[in-house]
mmCIF file of C-alpha atoms and ligand atoms in Angstrom:
data_model
loop_
_atom_site.group_PDB
_atom_site.id
_atom_site.type_symbol
_atom_site.label_atom_id
_atom_site.label_comp_id
_atom_site.label_asym_id
_atom_site.label_seq_id
_atom_site.Cartn_x
_atom_site.Cartn_y
_atom_site.Cartn_z
ATOM 1 C CA MET A 19 -14.536 -13.406 -51.024
ATOM 2 C CA ASP A 20 -15.485 -14.877 -47.748
ATOM 3 C CA SER A 21 -12.022 -16.183 -47.227
ATOM 4 C CA VAL A 22 -10.412 -12.750 -48.057
ATOM 5 C CA GLU A 23 -12.671 -11.128 -45.494
ATOM 6 C CA SER A 24 -11.881 -13.734 -42.882
ATOM 7 C CA GLN A 25 -8.161 -13.457 -43.691
ATOM 8 C CA LEU A 26 -8.377 -9.686 -43.230
ATOM 9 C CA LYS A 27 -10.226 -10.159 -39.953
ATOM 10 C CA GLN A 28 -7.560 -12.605 -38.840
ATOM 11 C CA THR A 29 -4.767 -10.176 -39.751
ATOM 12 C CA VAL A 30 -6.508 -7.329 -37.903
ATOM 13 C CA ASN A 31 -6.917 -9.598 -34.884
ATOM 14 C CA ASP A 32 -3.259 -10.550 -35.068
ATOM 15 C CA LEU A 33 -2.282 -6.935 -35.313
ATOM 16 C CA MET A 34 -4.481 -6.023 -32.341
ATOM 17 C CA SER A 35 -2.993 -8.761 -30.261
ATOM 18 C CA LYS A 36 0.554 -7.655 -31.282
ATOM 19 C CA LYS A 37 -0.388 -4.082 -30.324
ATOM 20 C CA GLU A 38 -1.666 -5.284 -26.949
ATOM 21 C CA GLU A 39 1.472 -7.285 -26.487
ATOM 22 C CA LEU A 40 3.609 -4.264 -27.337
ATOM 23 C CA GLN A 41 1.528 -2.042 -25.072
ATOM 24 C CA ALA A 42 1.982 -4.513 -22.231
ATOM 25 C CA VAL A 43 5.743 -4.496 -22.823
ATOM 26 C CA PHE A 44 5.764 -0.692 -22.851
ATOM 27 C CA ASP A 45 3.714 -0.474 -19.667
ATOM 28 C CA MET A 46 5.601 -3.139 -17.777
ATOM 29 C CA ALA A 47 9.044 -1.917 -18.783
ATOM 30 C CA ALA A 48 11.201 -0.686 -15.918
ATOM 31 C CA ASN A 49 12.544 2.076 -18.143
ATOM 32 C CA GLY A 50 10.980 5.170 -19.607
ATOM 33 C CA ILE A 51 9.939 4.524 -23.193
ATOM 34 C CA SER A 52 8.679 7.384 -25.310
ATOM 35 C CA ILE A 53 8.071 8.221 -28.935
ATOM 36 C CA LEU A 54 9.073 11.629 -30.222
ATOM 37 C CA ASP A 55 8.455 13.427 -33.492
ATOM 38 C CA HIS A 56 11.436 14.687 -35.494
ATOM 39 C CA ASN A 57 11.545 17.854 -33.335
ATOM 40 C CA GLY A 58 11.702 15.850 -30.127
ATOM 41 C CA MET A 59 8.044 16.560 -29.160
ATOM 42 C CA PHE A 60 6.358 13.766 -27.213
ATOM 43 C CA LEU A 61 3.865 11.642 -29.159
ATOM 44 C CA TYR A 62 3.691 8.864 -26.610
ATOM 45 C CA ALA A 63 5.260 7.950 -23.265
ATOM 46 C CA ASN A 64 4.814 4.798 -21.232
ATOM 47 C CA LYS A 65 3.561 4.832 -17.662
ATOM 48 C CA PHE A 66 7.085 4.495 -16.266
ATOM 49 C CA PHE A 67 8.248 7.622 -18.101
ATOM 50 C CA GLN A 68 5.165 9.589 -17.009
ATOM 51 C CA ASP A 69 5.700 8.578 -13.363
ATOM 52 C CA MET A 70 9.425 9.250 -13.545
ATOM 53 C CA MET A 71 8.904 12.775 -14.877
ATOM 54 C CA GLY A 72 5.649 13.470 -12.988
ATOM 55 C CA TYR A 73 3.717 14.462 -16.146
ATOM 56 C CA THR A 74 0.494 12.964 -17.530
ATOM 57 C CA MET A 75 0.394 12.015 -21.194
ATOM 58 C CA GLU A 76 -1.859 15.036 -21.925
ATOM 59 C CA GLU A 77 0.744 17.343 -20.397
ATOM 60 C CA LEU A 78 3.582 15.654 -22.259
ATOM 61 C CA TYR A 79 1.988 16.351 -25.682
ATOM 62 C CA THR A 80 3.012 19.996 -25.287
ATOM 63 C CA GLU A 81 6.542 19.177 -24.112
ATOM 64 C CA SER A 82 9.662 17.955 -25.856
ATOM 65 C CA CYS A 83 12.745 16.068 -24.707
ATOM 66 C CA ILE A 84 14.518 19.411 -25.018
ATOM 67 C CA SER A 85 12.077 21.378 -22.839
ATOM 68 C CA LEU A 86 12.342 18.741 -20.089
ATOM 69 C CA SER A 87 16.131 19.047 -20.004
ATOM 70 C CA SER A 88 17.886 21.193 -17.472
ATOM 71 C CA PRO A 89 18.865 24.425 -19.342
ATOM 72 C CA GLU A 90 22.572 23.572 -19.628
ATOM 73 C CA TYR A 91 21.630 20.381 -21.495
ATOM 74 C CA ALA A 92 19.043 21.903 -23.868
ATOM 75 C CA ALA A 93 21.463 22.435 -26.757
ATOM 76 C CA ALA A 94 23.027 18.991 -26.341
ATOM 77 C CA SER A 95 19.545 17.409 -26.313
ATOM 78 C CA GLU A 96 18.667 19.109 -29.577
ATOM 79 C CA THR A 97 21.914 17.865 -31.107
ATOM 80 C CA ALA A 98 21.156 14.358 -29.813
ATOM 81 C CA VAL A 99 17.792 14.353 -31.647
ATOM 82 C CA GLN A 100 19.453 15.549 -34.866
ATOM 83 C CA LYS A 101 22.221 12.982 -34.564
ATOM 84 C CA ALA A 102 19.712 10.144 -34.000
ATOM 85 C CA ILE A 103 17.934 11.208 -37.194
ATOM 86 C CA LYS A 104 21.198 11.516 -39.121
ATOM 87 C CA TYR A 105 22.945 8.350 -37.930
ATOM 88 C CA GLY A 106 19.947 6.139 -37.068
ATOM 89 C CA SER A 107 20.614 5.970 -33.329
ATOM 90 C CA ILE A 108 22.622 7.255 -30.384
ATOM 91 C CA GLN A 109 23.398 5.362 -27.190
ATOM 92 C CA ASN A 110 23.823 6.329 -23.559
ATOM 93 C CA PHE A 111 23.452 10.061 -23.913
ATOM 94 C CA ARG A 112 23.664 11.422 -20.374
ATOM 95 C CA LYS A 113 21.913 14.528 -19.207
ATOM 96 C CA VAL A 114 20.012 16.111 -16.355
ATOM 97 C CA CYS A 115 16.211 16.357 -16.731
ATOM 98 C CA ILE A 116 13.853 18.419 -14.618
ATOM 99 C CA THR A 117 10.692 16.727 -13.367
ATOM 100 C CA LYS A 118 7.386 18.515 -13.064
ATOM 101 C CA SER A 119 7.998 19.122 -9.356
ATOM 102 C CA GLY A 120 11.381 20.702 -10.219
ATOM 103 C CA GLU A 121 13.602 17.837 -9.089
ATOM 104 C CA HIS A 122 16.817 17.131 -10.956
ATOM 105 C CA LEU A 123 17.038 13.684 -12.436
ATOM 106 C CA ASN A 124 20.213 12.211 -13.936
ATOM 107 C CA ALA A 125 19.208 10.271 -17.006
ATOM 108 C CA SER A 126 20.844 8.098 -19.588
ATOM 109 C CA MET A 127 19.018 7.922 -22.920
ATOM 110 C CA SER A 128 19.232 5.911 -26.075
ATOM 111 C CA LEU A 129 17.484 7.226 -29.156
ATOM 112 C CA SER A 130 16.592 5.224 -32.232
ATOM 113 C CA TYR A 131 15.172 6.771 -35.423
ATOM 114 C CA LEU A 132 12.217 5.065 -37.172
ATOM 115 C CA LYS A 133 12.783 6.253 -40.700
ATOM 116 C CA SER A 134 9.480 5.059 -42.198
ATOM 117 C CA ARG A 135 7.509 7.062 -39.623
ATOM 118 C CA ASN A 136 9.970 9.943 -39.159
ATOM 119 C CA GLU A 137 9.721 9.322 -35.405
ATOM 120 C CA ILE A 138 12.170 8.564 -32.643
ATOM 121 C CA VAL A 139 11.944 5.915 -29.928
ATOM 122 C CA MET A 140 13.634 7.105 -26.752
ATOM 123 C CA ILE A 141 14.557 4.819 -23.827
ATOM 124 C CA THR A 142 15.301 6.718 -20.612
ATOM 125 C CA SER A 143 16.944 5.264 -17.483
ATOM 126 C CA ASP A 144 17.070 7.109 -14.200
ATOM 127 C CA ILE A 145 20.717 6.929 -13.089
ATOM 128 C CA THR A 146 20.444 9.434 -10.223
ATOM 129 C CA GLN A 147 21.036 6.727 -7.622
ATOM 130 C CA ASP A 148 23.965 5.283 -9.580
ATOM 131 C CA ILE A 149 25.578 8.704 -9.810
ATOM 132 C CA LYS A 150 24.935 9.370 -6.121
ATOM 133 C CA TYR A 151 26.474 6.004 -5.352
ATOM 134 C CA GLN A 152 29.450 6.735 -7.616
ATOM 135 C CA ASP A 153 29.909 10.154 -5.986
ATOM 136 C CA GLU A 154 29.810 8.569 -2.561
ATOM 137 C CA LEU A 155 32.277 5.934 -3.685
ATOM 138 C CA LYS A 156 34.543 8.636 -5.101
ATOM 139 C CA LYS A 157 34.350 10.572 -1.834
ATOM 140 C CA GLN A 158 35.080 7.381 0.088
ATOM 141 C CA VAL A 159 38.083 6.681 -2.143
ATOM 142 C CA GLU A 160 39.322 10.265 -1.690
ATOM 143 C CA ILE A 161 39.033 9.931 2.102
ATOM 144 C CA GLU A 162 40.861 6.604 1.970
ATOM 145 C CA VAL A 163 43.606 8.051 -0.271
ATOM 146 C CA ALA A 164 43.982 11.061 2.058
ATOM 147 C CA LYS A 165 44.234 8.700 5.038
ATOM 148 C CA ARG A 166 46.853 6.616 3.270
ATOM 149 C CA THR A 167 48.802 9.695 2.176
ATOM 150 C CA GLU A 168 48.805 10.880 5.766
ATOM 151 C CA GLN A 169 49.874 7.432 6.941
ATOM 152 C CA TYR A 170 52.581 7.344 4.284
ATOM 153 C CA GLU A 171 53.833 10.779 5.310
ATOM 154 C CA ILE A 172 53.967 9.665 8.936
ATOM 155 C CA MET A 173 55.998 6.655 7.828
ATOM 156 C CA CYS A 174 58.359 8.821 5.766
ATOM 157 C CA HIS A 175 58.820 10.953 8.824
ATOM 158 C CA GLN A 176 59.357 7.938 11.082
ATOM 159 C CA SER A 177 61.834 6.441 8.659
ATOM 160 C CA ARG A 178 63.807 9.678 8.539
ATOM 161 C CA LEU A 179 63.724 9.836 12.327
ATOM 162 C CA ALA A 180 64.994 6.250 12.502
ATOM 163 C CA ALA A 181 67.705 7.096 9.964
ATOM 164 C CA MET A 182 68.531 10.200 11.959
ATOM 165 C CA GLY A 183 68.933 8.086 15.090
ATOM 166 C CA GLU A 184 71.376 5.856 13.220
ATOM 167 C CA MET A 185 73.151 8.953 11.892
ATOM 168 C CA ILE A 186 73.546 10.452 15.352
ATOM 169 C CA ASP A 187 75.086 7.172 16.427
ATOM 170 C CA SER A 188 77.450 7.421 13.496
ATOM 171 C CA ILE A 189 78.340 11.052 14.196
ATOM 172 C CA ALA A 190 79.123 10.101 17.793
ATOM 173 C CA HIS A 191 81.440 7.373 16.489
ATOM 174 C CA GLN A 192 83.032 9.610 13.854
ATOM 175 C CA TRP A 193 83.666 12.374 16.378
ATOM 176 C CA ARG A 194 84.982 10.246 19.200
ATOM 177 C CA GLN A 195 88.478 9.969 17.721
ATOM 178 C CA PRO A 196 89.068 13.614 16.751
ATOM 179 C CA LEU A 197 87.538 14.719 20.082
ATOM 180 C CA ASN A 198 89.922 12.451 21.971
ATOM 181 C CA GLY A 199 92.716 13.843 19.816
ATOM 182 C CA LEU A 200 91.730 17.419 20.655
ATOM 183 C CA GLY A 201 91.609 16.529 24.357
ATOM 184 C CA LEU A 202 95.125 15.156 24.176
ATOM 185 C CA ILE A 203 96.375 18.272 22.400
ATOM 186 C CA VAL A 204 94.858 20.503 25.097
ATOM 187 C CA GLN A 205 96.483 18.408 27.824
ATOM 188 C CA GLY A 206 99.782 18.505 25.916
ATOM 189 C CA LEU A 207 99.577 22.309 25.645
ATOM 190 C CA ARG A 208 99.853 22.773 29.410
ATOM 191 C CA HIS A 209 102.884 20.450 29.493
ATOM 192 C CA ILE A 210 104.514 22.340 26.591
ATOM 193 C CA SER A 211 103.840 25.739 28.156
ATOM 194 C CA ASP A 212 104.989 24.610 31.654
ATOM 195 C CA ASN A 213 108.283 23.560 30.135
ATOM 196 C CA ASN A 214 108.642 26.776 28.110
ATOM 197 C CA MET A 215 108.728 24.725 24.890
ATOM 198 C CA LEU A 216 106.209 26.833 22.995
ATOM 199 C CA ASN A 217 107.798 28.458 19.972
ATOM 200 C CA LYS A 218 106.452 29.582 16.579
ATOM 201 C CA GLU A 219 107.025 26.260 14.788
ATOM 202 C CA MET A 220 105.461 24.264 17.595
ATOM 203 C CA LEU A 221 102.455 26.598 17.595
ATOM 204 C CA GLU A 222 102.018 26.168 13.825
ATOM 205 C CA GLU A 223 102.260 22.404 14.148
ATOM 206 C CA ILE A 224 99.642 22.336 16.917
ATOM 207 C CA GLU A 225 97.404 24.705 14.971
ATOM 208 C CA GLU A 226 97.600 22.486 11.894
ATOM 209 C CA GLU A 227 96.740 19.391 13.906
ATOM 210 C CA ILE A 228 93.773 21.096 15.592
ATOM 211 C CA MET A 229 92.487 22.455 12.277
ATOM 212 C CA GLU A 230 92.756 19.037 10.631
ATOM 213 C CA LYS A 231 90.580 17.488 13.351
ATOM 214 C CA ILE A 232 88.096 20.352 13.282
ATOM 215 C CA ASN A 233 87.850 20.134 9.478
ATOM 216 C CA TYR A 234 87.213 16.405 9.686
ATOM 217 C CA MET A 235 84.452 16.981 12.239
ATOM 218 C CA SER A 236 82.926 19.731 10.200
ATOM 219 C CA GLN A 237 83.071 17.575 7.030
ATOM 220 C CA THR A 238 81.170 14.858 8.920
ATOM 221 C CA ILE A 239 78.424 17.316 9.780
ATOM 222 C CA ASP A 240 78.283 18.545 6.153
ATOM 223 C CA ASP A 241 77.964 14.946 4.910
ATOM 224 C CA PHE A 242 75.113 14.251 7.306
ATOM 225 C CA SER A 243 73.230 17.457 6.728
ATOM 226 C CA SER A 244 73.343 17.062 2.943
ATOM 227 C CA PHE A 245 72.065 13.516 3.404
ATOM 228 C CA PHE A 246 68.934 14.844 5.075
ATOM 229 C CA ARG A 247 68.138 17.327 2.344
ATOM 230 C CA ILE A 248 65.141 15.917 0.467
ATOM 231 C CA SER A 249 65.190 16.702 -3.224
ATOM 232 C CA LYS A 250 61.869 17.049 -4.996
ATOM 233 C CA ILE A 251 63.304 17.104 -8.503
ATOM 234 C CA LYS A 252 64.670 14.026 -10.216
ATOM 235 C CA GLU A 253 68.281 14.332 -11.253
ATOM 236 C CA SER A 254 70.852 12.251 -13.018
ATOM 237 C CA PHE A 255 73.466 10.932 -10.618
ATOM 238 C CA ASP A 256 76.350 8.495 -10.399
ATOM 239 C CA VAL A 257 75.298 5.517 -8.241
ATOM 240 C CA LEU A 258 78.874 4.628 -7.324
ATOM 241 C CA ASN A 259 79.450 8.099 -5.851
ATOM 242 C CA SER A 260 76.206 7.804 -3.905
ATOM 243 C CA ILE A 261 77.102 4.330 -2.607
ATOM 244 C CA GLU A 262 80.505 5.633 -1.481
ATOM 245 C CA ASP A 263 78.892 8.664 0.195
ATOM 246 C CA ALA A 264 76.438 6.411 2.048
ATOM 247 C CA ILE A 265 79.167 4.055 3.214
ATOM 248 C CA ARG A 266 81.366 6.926 4.384
ATOM 249 C CA LEU A 267 78.576 7.873 6.775
ATOM 250 C CA ILE A 268 78.791 4.555 8.627
ATOM 251 C CA ASP A 269 82.384 3.681 7.857
ATOM 252 C CA VAL A 270 83.560 4.271 11.405
ATOM 253 C CA GLN A 271 80.909 1.898 12.782
ATOM 254 C CA LEU A 272 81.822 -0.731 10.190
ATOM 255 C CA LYS A 273 85.485 -0.442 11.155
ATOM 256 C CA ALA A 274 84.659 -0.482 14.863
ATOM 257 C CA ASN A 275 82.894 -3.819 14.288
ATOM 258 C CA SER A 276 85.743 -5.132 12.089
ATOM 259 C CA ILE A 277 83.428 -5.486 9.114
ATOM 260 C CA ASP A 278 85.100 -5.570 5.762
ATOM 261 C CA ILE A 279 83.168 -3.764 3.036
ATOM 262 C CA LYS A 280 83.995 -4.224 -0.642
ATOM 263 C CA ILE A 281 82.604 -2.582 -3.736
ATOM 264 C CA ILE A 282 83.005 -4.740 -6.828
ATOM 265 C CA LEU A 283 82.481 -3.012 -10.124
ATOM 266 C CA GLU A 284 82.208 -4.982 -13.343
ATOM 267 C CA ASN A 285 84.308 -3.456 -16.107
ATOM 268 C CA GLY A 286 82.620 -0.673 -18.078
ATOM 269 C CA VAL A 287 79.405 -0.617 -16.038
ATOM 270 C CA PRO A 288 77.477 2.587 -16.827
ATOM 271 C CA ARG A 289 76.592 4.232 -13.548
ATOM 272 C CA ASN A 290 74.207 7.028 -14.316
ATOM 273 C CA VAL A 291 70.615 6.715 -13.217
ATOM 274 C CA VAL A 292 67.805 9.237 -12.870
ATOM 275 C CA GLY A 293 66.140 9.721 -9.505
ATOM 276 C CA PHE A 294 66.671 11.164 -6.062
ATOM 277 C CA PRO A 295 70.298 10.712 -4.940
ATOM 278 C CA ASN A 296 69.676 11.360 -1.236
ATOM 279 C CA GLU A 297 66.787 8.916 -1.101
ATOM 280 C CA PHE A 298 68.960 6.399 -2.917
ATOM 281 C CA LYS A 299 71.732 6.926 -0.342
ATOM 282 C CA GLN A 300 69.146 6.311 2.376
ATOM 283 C CA VAL A 301 68.296 2.955 0.761
ATOM 284 C CA ILE A 302 71.964 1.922 0.629
ATOM 285 C CA MET A 303 72.381 3.049 4.239
ATOM 286 C CA ASN A 304 69.322 1.036 5.331
ATOM 287 C CA ILE A 305 70.481 -2.149 3.623
ATOM 288 C CA VAL A 306 74.125 -1.847 4.699
ATOM 289 C CA HIS A 307 73.047 -0.969 8.233
ATOM 290 C CA ASN A 308 70.796 -4.061 8.329
ATOM 291 C CA ALA A 309 73.670 -6.179 7.013
ATOM 292 C CA MET A 310 75.935 -4.725 9.674
ATOM 293 C CA THR A 311 73.402 -5.511 12.419
ATOM 294 C CA ALA A 312 73.075 -9.089 11.122
ATOM 295 C CA VAL A 313 76.802 -9.808 10.984
ATOM 296 C CA VAL A 314 77.387 -8.169 14.375
ATOM 297 C CA ALA A 315 74.604 -10.305 15.903
ATOM 298 C CA LYS A 316 76.250 -13.377 14.417
ATOM 299 C CA ASN A 317 79.535 -12.401 15.985
ATOM 300 C CA LYS A 318 81.468 -13.296 12.887
ATOM 301 C CA ASN A 319 85.185 -12.880 12.701
ATOM 302 C CA ASN A 320 85.271 -12.731 8.915
ATOM 303 C CA ALA A 321 82.326 -10.344 8.637
ATOM 304 C CA LEU A 322 81.961 -9.184 5.058
ATOM 305 C CA ILE A 323 79.590 -6.939 3.146
ATOM 306 C CA GLU A 324 79.957 -6.862 -0.624
ATOM 307 C CA ILE A 325 78.330 -4.441 -3.040
ATOM 308 C CA LYS A 326 78.418 -5.696 -6.627
ATOM 309 C CA LEU A 327 77.505 -3.543 -9.594
ATOM 310 C CA THR A 328 76.682 -5.310 -12.851
ATOM 311 C CA PHE A 329 74.930 -4.229 -16.022
ATOM 312 C CA TYR A 330 72.558 -6.258 -18.165
ATOM 313 C CA ASP A 331 70.071 -5.303 -20.889
ATOM 314 C CA GLY A 332 70.099 -1.573 -20.149
ATOM 315 C CA ARG A 333 69.641 -2.158 -16.439
ATOM 316 C CA LEU A 334 72.022 -1.654 -13.593
ATOM 317 C CA ASN A 335 72.072 -4.253 -10.824
ATOM 318 C CA ILE A 336 73.339 -3.329 -7.404
ATOM 319 C CA CYS A 337 73.538 -6.370 -5.140
ATOM 320 C CA ILE A 338 74.394 -6.067 -1.464
ATOM 321 C CA LEU A 339 75.511 -9.341 0.083
ATOM 322 C CA ASP A 340 76.378 -10.142 3.664
ATOM 323 C CA ASN A 341 77.385 -13.220 5.600
ATOM 324 C CA GLY A 342 75.183 -12.523 8.608
ATOM 325 C CA GLY A 343 73.255 -15.818 8.521
ATOM 326 C CA GLY A 344 70.308 -14.787 6.319
ATOM 327 C CA ILE A 345 66.629 -14.322 7.051
ATOM 328 C CA ASP A 346 64.311 -17.042 8.416
ATOM 329 C CA GLU A 347 62.248 -18.474 5.537
ATOM 330 C CA GLU A 348 59.007 -17.685 7.407
ATOM 331 C CA ASN A 349 59.993 -13.998 7.615
ATOM 332 C CA ILE A 350 61.431 -13.410 4.187
ATOM 333 C CA GLU A 351 57.998 -12.628 2.691
ATOM 334 C CA LYS A 352 57.304 -10.051 5.390
ATOM 335 C CA ILE A 353 60.471 -7.997 5.598
ATOM 336 C CA PHE A 354 59.188 -5.296 3.222
ATOM 337 C CA ASP A 355 55.936 -4.907 5.194
ATOM 338 C CA PRO A 356 55.699 -1.698 7.185
ATOM 339 C CA TYR A 357 56.539 -2.163 10.883
ATOM 340 C CA PHE A 358 57.855 -5.709 10.449
ATOM 341 C CA THR A 359 60.918 -6.088 12.605
ATOM 342 C CA THR A 360 62.704 -8.837 14.529
ATOM 343 C CA ARG A 361 64.986 -6.379 16.273
ATOM 344 C CA GLU A 362 64.450 -5.132 19.766
ATOM 345 C CA ASN A 363 64.800 -1.474 18.879
ATOM 346 C CA GLY A 364 63.871 -1.756 15.218
ATOM 347 C CA SER A 365 61.023 0.288 13.794
ATOM 348 C CA GLY A 366 60.557 -2.023 10.803
ATOM 349 C CA ILE A 367 60.236 0.851 8.348
ATOM 350 C CA GLY A 368 63.725 0.762 6.824
ATOM 351 C CA LEU A 369 63.059 -1.841 4.139
ATOM 352 C CA TYR A 370 59.466 -0.722 3.526
ATOM 353 C CA MET A 371 60.689 2.809 2.735
ATOM 354 C CA SER A 372 63.569 1.412 0.680
ATOM 355 C CA LYS A 373 61.097 -0.495 -1.495
ATOM 356 C CA VAL A 374 58.871 2.580 -1.906
ATOM 357 C CA ILE A 375 61.873 4.697 -2.923
ATOM 358 C CA ILE A 376 63.279 2.200 -5.434
ATOM 359 C CA GLU A 377 60.017 0.904 -6.914
ATOM 360 C CA HIS A 378 57.675 3.908 -6.731
ATOM 361 C CA HIS A 379 60.014 6.889 -6.863
ATOM 362 C CA MET A 380 62.677 5.439 -9.149
ATOM 363 C CA GLN A 381 60.714 2.808 -11.130
ATOM 364 C CA GLY A 382 63.169 0.027 -10.261
ATOM 365 C CA TYR A 383 62.985 -3.237 -8.322
ATOM 366 C CA LEU A 384 64.198 -4.181 -4.874
ATOM 367 C CA THR A 385 64.333 -7.910 -4.110
ATOM 368 C CA VAL A 386 65.823 -10.175 -1.484
ATOM 369 C CA GLN A 387 66.968 -13.766 -1.262
ATOM 370 C CA ASN A 388 69.010 -15.853 1.112
ATOM 371 C CA HIS A 389 72.386 -16.599 -0.317
ATOM 372 C CA ASN A 390 75.147 -18.833 1.045
ATOM 373 C CA ASP A 391 75.557 -17.774 4.639
ATOM 374 C CA GLY A 392 73.653 -14.507 4.423
ATOM 375 C CA THR A 393 71.282 -12.307 2.468
ATOM 376 C CA LYS A 394 71.442 -10.758 -0.948
ATOM 377 C CA PHE A 395 69.454 -7.590 -1.621
ATOM 378 C CA CYS A 396 69.327 -6.562 -5.278
ATOM 379 C CA ILE A 397 68.359 -3.160 -6.628
ATOM 380 C CA GLU A 398 67.633 -3.039 -10.321
ATOM 381 C CA LEU A 399 67.526 0.384 -11.979
ATOM 382 C CA LYS A 400 67.304 1.581 -15.540
ATOM 383 C CA CYS A 401 70.503 3.260 -16.646
ATOM 384 C CA GLN A 402 69.677 6.603 -18.172
ATOM 385 C CA GLU A 403 70.500 10.262 -18.537
ATOM 386 C CA LEU A 404 68.032 13.023 -17.724
ATOM 387 C CA GLN A 405 65.796 13.760 -20.755
HETATM 388 N N1 ATP B 529 70.782 -8.354 6.067
HETATM 389 C C1 ATP B 529 69.848 -8.911 6.836
HETATM 390 N N2 ATP B 529 70.075 -10.091 7.466
HETATM 391 C C2 ATP B 529 69.134 -10.665 8.244
HETATM 392 N N3 ATP B 529 67.908 -10.144 8.478
HETATM 393 C C3 ATP B 529 67.620 -8.962 7.878
HETATM 394 C C4 ATP B 529 68.559 -8.284 7.027
HETATM 395 N N4 ATP B 529 67.979 -7.163 6.574
HETATM 396 C C5 ATP B 529 66.742 -7.122 7.103
HETATM 397 N N5 ATP B 529 66.520 -8.190 7.890
HETATM 398 C C6 ATP B 529 65.258 -8.497 8.595
HETATM 399 O O1 ATP B 529 64.247 -7.641 8.102
HETATM 400 C C7 ATP B 529 63.615 -6.929 9.159
HETATM 401 C C8 ATP B 529 63.111 -5.588 8.663
HETATM 402 O O2 ATP B 529 64.174 -4.717 8.344
HETATM 403 P P1 ATP B 529 63.935 -3.152 8.363
HETATM 404 O O3 ATP B 529 65.204 -2.489 7.966
HETATM 405 O O4 ATP B 529 62.712 -2.857 7.601
HETATM 406 O O5 ATP B 529 63.601 -2.863 9.876
HETATM 407 P P2 ATP B 529 64.556 -2.903 11.122
HETATM 408 O O6 ATP B 529 65.987 -2.939 10.700
HETATM 409 O O7 ATP B 529 64.080 -3.996 12.005
HETATM 410 O O8 ATP B 529 64.234 -1.501 11.783
HETATM 411 P P3 ATP B 529 64.587 -0.054 11.171
HETATM 412 O O9 ATP B 529 63.292 0.478 10.657
HETATM 413 O O10 ATP B 529 65.082 0.677 12.342
HETATM 414 O O11 ATP B 529 65.586 -0.226 10.078
HETATM 415 C C9 ATP B 529 64.664 -6.862 10.237
HETATM 416 O O12 ATP B 529 64.096 -6.689 11.525
HETATM 417 C C10 ATP B 529 65.346 -8.235 10.088
HETATM 418 O O13 ATP B 529 64.600 -9.251 10.709
HETATM 419 MG MG1 MG B 530 66.763 -1.566 9.217
#
C-alpha cells in the first residue's frame, strides 16, 4: 500500500515537474503560444502572446482568434479553426490581427488540433517587420528596374542615333553619284540649248535620265526610313531578304572601300524566322559595319565579308566572317558590354544592342570567335512560322 502511495506521489511529482517544464517553455518561447477551444475562444495564452496583442489573460478569456482578427480576415480565421479540427493541423496561415491599442499586426499562425481534449494549440509569429522589409525590398527592386529600364531606353535611343549617323553617311555616299550625274546633266543642258540641239527626242532622253536618278535617290530614302520604323509586333520574315536589305543600305560604302561581300546559302535552308525584321536588319548592319571598319583599318587588298546561312536541328545559323585581323583576346570577352569600344568615334553600343535584340527579343544566340585572319559572329535563331 505504502509503495502504491509513494508511486502515486512520485508520478504526481513527475507530472508537476513536467508541467513546470512545459510552462517554462511556453513562457520563454519567442512566439505566441495559445490554446483555443473548438470555437477559437482563448483558454490560455503565453506571456509572449499577451504582450504581442496587448491583452491580459483575463481579457483574453472573452476573446477568440476570430475577434482579434482584422474584419477582412474574420471569415478566413473561422475557416482556419474548422480546417484545423477537420484535418488535424494547418500551417502558416497568414492574416492581420488587431492589438488592443488598435495596431495592425501581420501574423503567421500554425494551428494543431488536440483531439483528446477538443482543443487547439495555436503558434503565432509576428511577421510585420518581415513584410515591411519585403515591401521595402520590392519597392527597391521596382526603383532599380525603373532605373534600368530608363537606362536601357537611353541606350536604345543612343544606338539608333549611332545607327542613324552611319545611315546618314551611307545616304551621302549613295547620293553622291546621282547628284554628280544630275549636275552634269544641268551643265550639258546649257551646251545643248546654246547649240540649238534641243528637240523632242533629246528632251525625252534627258527627262528619262533625270527621273532615273531621282527615283534612285528617292528609293534610298524609302529604304532608310523604313529601316527606322520600329515594329512592336513580332512577325514572320525571310532572313535572306532582310540581310540583302541591310547590305543594300551600306553597299555603296562597301564598294567604295573595295570590300567584297558574299552571301553563301546552303541548299534548301529554310529562311523564315519570327521576330522584328527591322531590328534584325539593324543587327546585320551593326556587324557588317564593324567588319567593314576592321578590314578598312587593316588596309587589306583582298577585303572580304562572308555571310553564311546554314541550318541544323531546327535552327538557322547566320555567320558573318571577315578578314579584318580579329579581336584582341583580352577584349573578346568585353565586346558585348555596353559602351565598350576601341574605336575613336565608337559609342560601343552596337554589339550590346545586337545581343539584346537577338537574345532577348528574338530568343536566339549571338556569339563571337576569332577565326583565321578575322572574326566570326554567329546568330542562331529558331526557324519558325508565326503561330
Ligand atoms: N569585326 C570586328 N573585327 C574586329 N573588332 C571588332 C569587330 N566587331 C567588333 N569589334 C570590336 O568590338 C568593339 C565593340 O563594337 P560595337 O559595335 O559594340 O561598338 P563600336 O563599333 O566601337 O561603336 P558603335 O556603337 O558606334 O558601333 C569595337 O570597338 C571593336 O573593338
Ligand atoms: Mg559598331
